Amino acid sequence: MPDLAPYDVLIIGYGPVGATLAALLVRHGLRIAVADEAVEIYDKPRAITLDHEVMRVFQACGLAREIAPATAPHPGTHYLGIDRSIIRIYDPQPAPHPLGWPPSITFVQPALEAALRAGVARSGRADVFLGSQAIAVADHGDRVAVTLREAGGAGGRASERVVAARYLVGCDGANSIVRRSLGIGHQDLAFDEWWMVVDVRLTRPVALPDKCIQYCWPERPATFIIGPGDLRRWEIKLLPGESPKDFAAPDNVARQLARFIDPAAIEIWRSAVYRFHALVAERWRLGRAFLAGDACHQTPPFMGQGLCAGIRDAANLAWKLALVLRAGARDALLGTYERERKPHVTALVEAAKTAGEVIGELDREKAQARDALLRGQLARGEAETIRQRYVPNLTSGLIDPSSGDAAGALLVQPRVGADGEGALLDDVVAPRFLMATLTDEAQGWLSPAARDVWRRLGGERVVIGGDGVGRMSADGIHRFPERGRLFADWMARHGAAGVVARPDRYVYGLARDPDGLNRMIERLGRHIFGSIA
């Protein structure tokens, strides 16, 4: 069968990462195709934890309101040592939340995926091929062609079609067909453990901890997670010599859970034994093909950042593809995807690996030493946190470090508007480049050259503070009063009058005066377009 008319982007894999990427791309006006081997959404939870940055990405998809009912604020985590006392505490951050959402959130994955797919379907910009396996990938220089094999019905023969696109993104999981087709290997960060994951629904009231728990017990390390509604999860480590097959047997699952809860009070939703890895792909791009999510990195789950990392991949890549395909940005912009994301992911995977080694220590003497160390830190206030300090900033790529130390950090998300508690900023400005200032005067600093860059970027401009009217004015500038002082205090802390943020809301740079603002925006134009003429 000949190629279908080329799409802008073809996504292989329609799990949460692929669906997020699809939702972002259609919001940017691109024409896309998505293919997945499965016919239906997997009806059981897998990932269970998100963070505030991911919820902000769902805002950029225009879907945060639909997703929010399937989420709940994370209640915090206590680590228990050998003697069952608390040795480490992670408490949730109180409001106001810097990014507009609680820093850590639990969720129900099937509901999340359904909301994402529904949003993509409503756009009318996506063709979705379910029950279709990618079996061949061919890069033709100006496009990528993927052969999809669709299983036939009862007694029917499988059929094949070739789908072509300007770019291909493999979001097809740890056993990625796209990655294998491209011949891309992994960097092994040396973590390899077997754990059983059991999700249950509570069927009646039962006494359980009101915090998530890390059971740092050498005789059998385990994790307890409180999900939304009646969802609860246990992760239980296999000991050396134990068989994954035998450990997954129903009678053993019940026996393991009985250590924590009355089996009569639960319905097992899912149980599975997994091999937890710490891996990062050697390359994230080859020609017109990219990898995202588990296809290019796998992280132990001990910090709840596995899916978050994949969603960040989607957020980073989507706007760059849109600028290249629609605004004439240089291909070099796409090169910043791996340059930005790979160090970020590697740092998170290493942090999760370290956390897993702390939780899963099997040597009793080493565990006792760990407990003494952490208990001392806790007593001194060093082991208690209300912030996600382990999530790093960007350190390279499309940022302007010369403008200030906030370049590469996430821009805060204030509430704005005159009515009630106001609206979150990203709900009232489009997911494009953003120039935010404290005053109208600073918005007037733009030179003709900087204005041309901003026009080519299709950027948004907003004044946050003062007596703004809460809507776009005739000059194309949004003006909003701020509810509270989150943005004003952030700007004061960095000594800035203006900030330029990327569509994924990472800060490109800060400005303190007209010359600084114009130089920064002109540099941005050269980075993206090569010329501002």
XYZ file of C-alpha atoms in Angstrom:
533
model
C 0.000 0.000 0.000
C 1.462 3.454 -0.835
C 2.246 5.998 1.865
C -0.649 8.001 3.203
C -0.250 11.768 2.763
C 2.535 12.747 5.180
C 1.485 13.966 8.610
C 3.446 16.518 10.576
C 4.228 14.005 13.342
C 3.604 10.285 13.796
C 3.576 8.999 17.372
C 4.076 5.304 18.074
C 2.594 4.469 21.461
C -0.624 5.897 22.894
C 0.008 5.565 26.609
C 0.085 8.666 28.801
C 3.295 10.049 27.271
C 2.171 9.531 23.685
C -1.289 10.890 24.484
C 0.188 13.984 26.168
C 2.454 14.624 23.202
C -0.523 14.215 20.862
C -2.636 16.619 22.937
C 0.126 19.234 22.883
C 0.818 18.896 19.169
C -2.811 19.302 18.138
C -3.040 22.343 20.428
C -0.164 23.786 18.402
C -2.191 23.204 15.225
C -0.225 20.251 13.849
C -1.710 17.359 11.921
C -0.686 14.094 13.561
C -1.137 10.336 13.537
C -0.892 8.000 16.520
C -0.553 4.214 16.476
C -0.684 1.691 19.298
C -0.717 -2.104 19.436
C -3.510 -2.159 22.001
C -7.117 -1.642 21.028
C -8.252 -0.251 24.390
C -6.760 1.737 27.260
C -5.222 -0.597 29.832
C -7.880 -0.661 32.529
C -5.599 -0.900 35.580
C -3.251 1.614 37.214
C 0.466 1.481 36.511
C 2.010 4.851 37.365
C 0.377 6.434 40.406
C 2.263 9.691 41.124
C 2.467 13.013 39.275
C 3.875 16.390 40.223
C 2.942 20.037 39.820
C 4.939 20.461 36.620
C 2.992 17.646 34.967
C -0.341 19.174 35.960
C 0.868 22.398 34.386
C 1.598 20.484 31.184
C -1.992 19.223 31.248
C -3.055 22.866 31.471
C -1.093 23.466 28.267
C -3.092 20.592 26.742
C -6.282 22.370 27.822
C -7.224 19.284 29.847
C -6.254 19.912 33.478
C -9.866 20.448 34.549
C -10.900 17.098 33.064
C -7.934 15.298 34.646
C -8.115 16.867 38.118
C -11.049 14.701 39.375
C -8.866 11.595 38.929
C -6.166 13.060 41.193
C -5.584 13.750 44.889
C -2.890 15.712 46.766
C -0.115 13.455 48.026
C -0.362 13.193 51.832
C 3.390 13.052 52.431
C 5.709 10.156 53.236
C 7.254 8.719 56.399
C 10.296 6.438 56.272
C 10.337 3.793 59.001
C 13.592 2.282 60.221
C 14.376 -1.129 61.672
C 12.797 -0.269 65.032
C 9.632 0.978 63.246
C 10.282 4.610 64.227
C 10.334 7.506 61.741
C 13.770 8.226 60.294
C 12.851 10.562 57.414
C 9.845 12.746 56.558
C 8.629 14.256 53.305
C 5.726 16.563 54.022
C 3.519 18.144 51.369
C 4.136 21.793 50.621
C 1.374 24.095 51.873
C -0.403 26.599 49.620
C 0.191 28.884 47.863
C 1.844 26.454 45.488
C 4.557 28.020 43.284
C 3.402 26.237 40.120
C -0.299 26.471 40.921
C -0.706 22.807 41.912
C 0.383 20.684 44.886
C 3.986 19.581 44.281
C 3.094 15.882 44.527
C -0.165 14.297 43.380
C -1.535 10.767 43.102
C -3.797 9.762 40.229
C -5.721 6.947 38.556
C -4.027 6.192 35.237
C -6.945 4.802 33.170
C -8.993 7.941 33.879
C -6.028 10.159 33.004
C -5.469 8.413 29.687
C -9.167 8.566 28.806
C -9.212 12.342 29.364
C -6.104 12.848 27.228
C -7.434 10.740 24.364
C -10.810 12.461 24.474
C -9.083 15.821 24.138
C -7.085 14.621 21.143
C -10.231 13.233 19.501
C -12.105 16.533 19.950
C -9.354 18.414 18.136
C -10.109 16.774 14.785
C -6.379 16.967 13.969
C -5.361 13.383 14.732
C -5.823 10.036 13.036
C -5.502 7.200 15.532
C -4.635 3.654 14.488
C -5.359 1.274 17.362
C -4.575 -2.425 17.233
C -1.686 -1.503 14.920
C 1.872 -2.679 15.493
C 4.848 -0.823 14.018
C 6.960 -3.394 12.181
C 9.332 -1.279 10.069
C 10.760 2.252 10.175
C 12.348 3.950 7.170
C 13.860 7.458 7.143
C 13.597 8.947 3.633
C 15.373 12.202 4.422
C 12.372 14.502 4.144
C 9.976 12.189 6.004
C 9.772 8.977 8.003
C 7.635 6.051 6.849
C 6.399 3.434 9.307
C 4.764 0.186 8.311
C 1.861 -0.696 10.602
C 0.419 -4.179 10.837
C -3.205 -4.331 11.910
C -4.488 -7.643 13.231
C -7.453 -9.031 11.349
C -10.745 -9.990 12.945
C -11.816 -13.525 13.780
C -10.313 -15.742 11.109
C -9.150 -12.690 9.183
C -5.732 -11.887 7.832
C -3.567 -9.098 9.166
C -3.382 -6.042 6.921
C -0.588 -3.532 6.557
C -0.458 0.182 5.873
C 2.401 2.646 5.565
C 2.062 5.933 7.405
C 4.447 8.780 6.623
C 5.221 11.902 8.639
C 7.748 14.697 8.742
C 8.839 13.466 12.173
C 8.430 10.275 14.197
C 8.334 9.993 18.001
C 8.601 6.624 19.704
C 6.583 6.672 22.925
C 6.210 2.908 22.874
C 7.617 1.954 26.242
C 10.554 0.051 27.641
C 10.511 -2.527 24.826
C 10.269 0.212 22.196
C 10.065 -1.057 18.639
C 11.143 2.384 17.446
C 14.287 2.355 19.598
C 15.202 -1.136 18.460
C 14.560 -0.232 14.821
C 16.929 2.718 15.186
C 19.590 0.522 16.823
C 19.858 2.760 19.899
C 21.271 1.219 23.074
C 21.108 2.145 26.760
C 23.489 3.527 29.334
C 23.018 1.285 32.388
C 23.068 3.223 35.671
C 23.439 0.002 37.696
C 20.140 -0.646 39.417
C 18.422 -3.997 38.951
C 15.885 -5.272 41.488
C 12.669 -7.297 41.457
C 9.626 -5.816 43.202
C 5.968 -6.792 43.296
C 3.393 -4.036 42.806
C -0.130 -4.621 44.129
C -3.009 -2.173 43.622
C -6.146 -2.692 45.671
C -9.520 -1.074 46.174
C -10.722 -0.740 49.757
C -14.098 -2.429 50.159
C -14.799 -1.222 53.697
C -13.279 1.155 56.262
C -10.021 -0.196 57.643
C -7.213 1.215 59.765
C -4.262 2.244 57.576
C -1.558 4.915 57.863
C -2.654 8.422 56.854
C 0.750 8.973 55.224
C 2.515 7.042 52.523
C 5.113 4.770 54.109
C 8.550 3.551 53.107
C 9.161 0.406 55.161
C 12.959 0.399 55.292
C 13.081 -3.061 56.824
C 15.947 -5.369 55.806
C 13.776 -8.458 56.289
C 11.377 -7.217 53.559
C 11.505 -3.606 52.265
C 8.154 -2.275 51.070
C 6.254 0.867 50.093
C 2.667 1.936 50.836
C 1.009 4.612 48.670
C -2.339 6.298 49.242
C -4.047 6.838 45.907
C -7.197 8.811 45.121
C -10.485 7.526 46.519
C -10.247 3.889 47.570
C -7.039 3.098 45.624
C -4.088 1.889 47.690
C -0.784 0.429 46.504
C 1.916 -1.735 48.044
C 5.313 -2.316 46.457
C 7.171 -5.250 48.027
C 10.788 -6.194 47.345
C 11.777 -9.730 46.427
C 14.694 -11.112 48.399
C 17.719 -12.820 46.823
C 16.852 -16.275 45.511
C 13.090 -15.675 45.336
C 11.400 -16.545 42.065
C 9.355 -13.756 40.413
C 6.906 -16.358 39.130
C 6.368 -17.947 42.543
C 6.218 -14.582 44.288
C 3.399 -13.460 41.963
C 1.235 -16.491 42.833
C -2.152 -15.391 44.284
C -1.635 -17.152 47.609
C 1.687 -15.374 48.102
C 0.209 -12.006 47.117
C -2.445 -12.468 49.804
C 0.184 -13.567 52.325
C 2.355 -10.511 51.656
C -0.566 -8.084 51.905
C -1.743 -9.671 55.171
C 1.319 -8.085 56.828
C -0.274 -4.680 56.224
C -4.052 -5.074 55.911
C -6.933 -7.483 56.474
C -7.352 -9.225 53.081
C -11.122 -9.237 53.653
C -11.126 -5.418 53.442
C -9.747 -5.185 49.906
C -10.308 -6.161 46.311
C -7.088 -6.718 44.369
C -7.189 -4.580 41.250
C -3.784 -5.583 39.863
C -0.659 -7.408 40.967
C 2.526 -7.810 38.954
C 6.223 -8.435 39.528
C 8.548 -5.933 37.846
C 12.246 -5.656 37.321
C 13.122 -2.088 38.326
C 15.885 -0.635 36.163
C 17.909 2.592 35.939
C 18.571 3.141 32.238
C 19.001 6.117 29.889
C 19.137 5.801 26.105
C 22.470 6.604 24.487
C 20.725 8.770 21.888
C 17.323 10.437 21.937
C 17.209 11.331 18.247
C 18.301 9.746 14.992
C 17.480 11.725 11.859
C 13.775 12.529 11.905
C 12.984 10.055 14.686
C 12.877 10.808 18.426
C 12.366 8.764 21.586
C 10.330 9.826 24.626
C 9.208 8.337 27.938
C 10.140 4.781 28.853
C 11.394 4.258 25.303
C 14.470 6.282 26.229
C 14.714 6.161 30.028
C 13.622 3.901 32.857
C 13.760 4.933 36.479
C 13.109 3.085 39.737
C 9.768 4.303 41.145
C 10.966 5.427 44.572
C 10.546 9.139 43.902
C 7.438 8.951 41.750
C 9.202 10.559 38.794
C 9.048 7.880 36.082
C 5.938 9.106 34.263
C 6.719 12.712 35.173
C 9.970 12.432 33.228
C 8.115 11.150 30.165
C 5.562 13.968 30.339
C 8.446 16.450 30.519
C 9.858 14.875 27.357
C 6.543 15.490 25.591
C 6.338 19.080 26.840
C 9.912 19.819 25.781
C 9.602 18.323 22.312
C 6.111 19.452 21.290
C 6.672 23.199 21.033
C 10.021 22.720 19.323
C 8.456 20.536 16.641
C 5.700 23.135 16.201
C 8.186 25.986 15.733
C 10.209 24.007 13.182
C 7.149 22.831 11.265
C 5.096 26.038 11.397
C 7.355 28.997 12.142
C 10.542 28.229 10.201
C 12.747 27.535 13.214
C 16.112 25.919 12.537
C 16.484 22.167 12.856
C 19.151 22.896 15.477
C 16.308 23.738 17.865
C 15.374 20.052 17.869
C 18.924 19.240 18.900
C 18.280 20.947 22.224
C 15.750 18.231 23.139
C 18.368 15.650 24.118
C 20.793 18.308 25.352
C 18.212 19.565 27.859
C 16.352 16.422 28.768
C 19.127 13.828 29.047
C 21.068 15.503 31.923
C 17.770 16.292 33.670
C 16.554 12.699 33.432
C 19.933 11.259 34.370
C 19.988 13.346 37.560
C 16.476 12.179 38.485
C 17.237 8.527 37.729
C 20.352 8.724 39.897
C 18.323 10.315 42.711
C 15.649 7.598 42.444
C 18.343 4.929 42.431
C 19.847 6.396 45.617
C 16.416 6.506 47.267
C 15.842 2.886 46.281
C 19.151 1.858 47.801
C 18.199 3.613 51.064
C 14.757 1.983 51.192
C 15.801 -1.439 49.972
C 18.929 -2.043 52.078
C 19.023 -5.743 53.059
C 22.156 -5.741 55.225
C 21.037 -5.241 58.826
C 24.233 -3.554 60.034
C 24.206 -1.123 57.131
C 20.512 -0.471 57.754
C 21.215 0.313 61.401
C 23.917 2.779 60.359
C 21.501 4.337 57.848
C 18.844 4.705 60.536
C 21.265 6.402 62.923
C 22.375 8.837 60.216
C 18.857 9.733 59.072
C 17.465 9.921 62.601
C 20.198 12.415 63.482
C 19.434 14.480 60.377
C 15.754 14.426 61.255
C 16.468 15.635 64.789
C 18.475 18.543 63.350
C 15.744 19.387 60.821
C 17.882 18.285 57.866
C 15.816 15.274 56.734
C 12.441 16.969 56.589
C 11.391 18.816 53.460
C 8.322 20.520 52.069
C 9.859 21.142 48.649
C 10.822 18.971 45.715
C 14.494 19.839 45.849
C 15.421 16.726 43.911
C 13.893 17.965 40.625
C 16.699 19.881 38.897
C 16.570 22.933 36.648
C 17.719 22.918 33.047
C 21.445 23.506 32.832
C 21.975 23.782 29.070
C 20.138 24.180 25.784
C 17.740 26.992 24.944
C 18.232 29.173 28.006
C 20.162 32.400 28.609
C 22.225 31.899 31.792
C 23.911 35.277 31.268
C 20.616 36.961 32.142
C 20.412 35.577 35.683
C 20.370 32.456 37.827
C 16.658 31.807 37.203
C 17.338 30.814 33.584
C 16.450 27.133 33.330
C 14.107 27.221 36.332
C 10.341 26.907 36.062
C 8.399 30.162 36.071
C 5.996 30.453 38.982
C 2.290 30.359 38.142
C 0.337 33.041 40.009
C -3.392 33.478 40.240
C -4.524 36.526 38.304
C -7.729 38.407 37.619
C -10.114 40.627 39.521
C -12.839 38.096 40.306
C -12.907 35.675 43.243
C -9.660 33.801 43.809
C -8.603 34.487 40.228
C -7.461 32.085 37.513
C -4.160 30.308 37.109
C -1.963 32.232 34.691
C -1.621 29.418 32.147
C -5.405 29.173 31.886
C -5.638 32.718 30.510
C -2.583 32.870 28.224
C -1.817 30.448 25.393
C 0.977 27.828 25.714
C 3.439 29.896 23.693
C 6.491 31.981 24.526
C 5.590 34.416 27.293
C 7.001 37.818 28.152
C 5.754 38.786 31.607
C 6.460 42.106 33.311
C 5.414 43.925 36.435
C 4.613 47.195 34.609
C 3.395 48.580 31.294
C 6.620 50.563 31.080
C 8.683 47.373 30.812
C 6.441 46.074 28.006
C 7.295 49.259 26.094
C 11.009 48.489 26.147
C 10.903 46.257 23.048
C 12.999 47.454 20.105
C 11.802 46.921 16.513
C 14.168 43.944 16.156
C 12.924 42.366 19.377
C 9.314 42.978 18.332
C 10.019 41.127 15.073
C 11.402 38.130 16.959
C 8.356 38.121 19.211
C 6.013 38.297 16.224
C 7.754 35.346 14.546
C 7.542 33.367 17.785
C 3.832 34.121 18.123
C 4.567 34.985 21.740
C 2.218 36.226 24.446
C 2.773 39.424 26.464
C 1.323 40.002 29.901
C 1.541 42.572 32.673
C 0.960 40.974 36.073
C 0.154 43.457 38.797
C -1.327 46.889 39.196
C -4.938 47.517 38.212
C -5.026 45.375 35.076
C -8.431 44.824 33.520
C -8.090 41.039 33.217
C -8.290 40.797 29.443
C -6.212 41.472 26.335
C -6.025 45.145 25.380
C -5.959 46.614 21.878
C -2.147 46.497 21.854
C -2.204 42.708 22.239
C -0.997 42.766 25.848
C -2.844 40.939 28.629
C -3.109 42.927 31.852
C -4.070 41.225 35.103
C -4.023 42.115 38.768
C -2.235 39.445 40.779
C -4.051 37.621 43.563
C -1.387 37.589 46.246
C 2.300 38.283 45.621
C 3.723 35.034 44.222
C 4.906 36.584 40.934
C 5.831 39.959 42.407
C 7.938 38.348 45.114
C 9.593 35.979 42.616
C 10.557 38.905 40.377
C 11.849 40.906 43.352
C 13.899 37.954 44.542
C 15.627 37.830 41.155
C 15.851 41.592 40.725
C 13.921 41.423 37.445
C 11.487 43.744 35.687
C 10.689 41.257 32.928
C 10.961 37.535 32.282
C 10.787 35.481 29.089
C 9.460 31.958 29.540
C 9.302 29.179 26.986
C 6.061 27.392 26.036
C 6.957 24.639 28.522
C 7.284 27.423 31.125
C 10.989 27.038 31.745
C 12.564 30.461 32.067
C 14.618 31.472 29.037
C 15.949 34.578 30.762
C 15.392 37.678 32.896
C 15.662 41.384 32.158
C 16.338 44.343 34.447
C 16.424 47.169 31.890
C 15.556 47.859 28.221
C 18.982 46.964 26.852
C 18.997 43.669 28.725
C 15.518 42.739 27.508
C 16.227 43.515 23.871
C 19.587 41.757 23.819
C 17.992 38.693 25.409
C 15.108 38.494 22.933
C 17.414 39.087 19.972
C 19.660 36.258 21.214
C 16.562 34.077 21.460
C 15.731 34.897 17.846
C 19.212 33.972 16.658
C 19.086 30.687 18.589
C 15.757 29.712 17.045
C 15.768 31.266 13.581
C 19.460 31.854 12.922
C 18.741 35.421 11.904
C 16.358 38.145 12.992
C 16.468 40.019 9.690
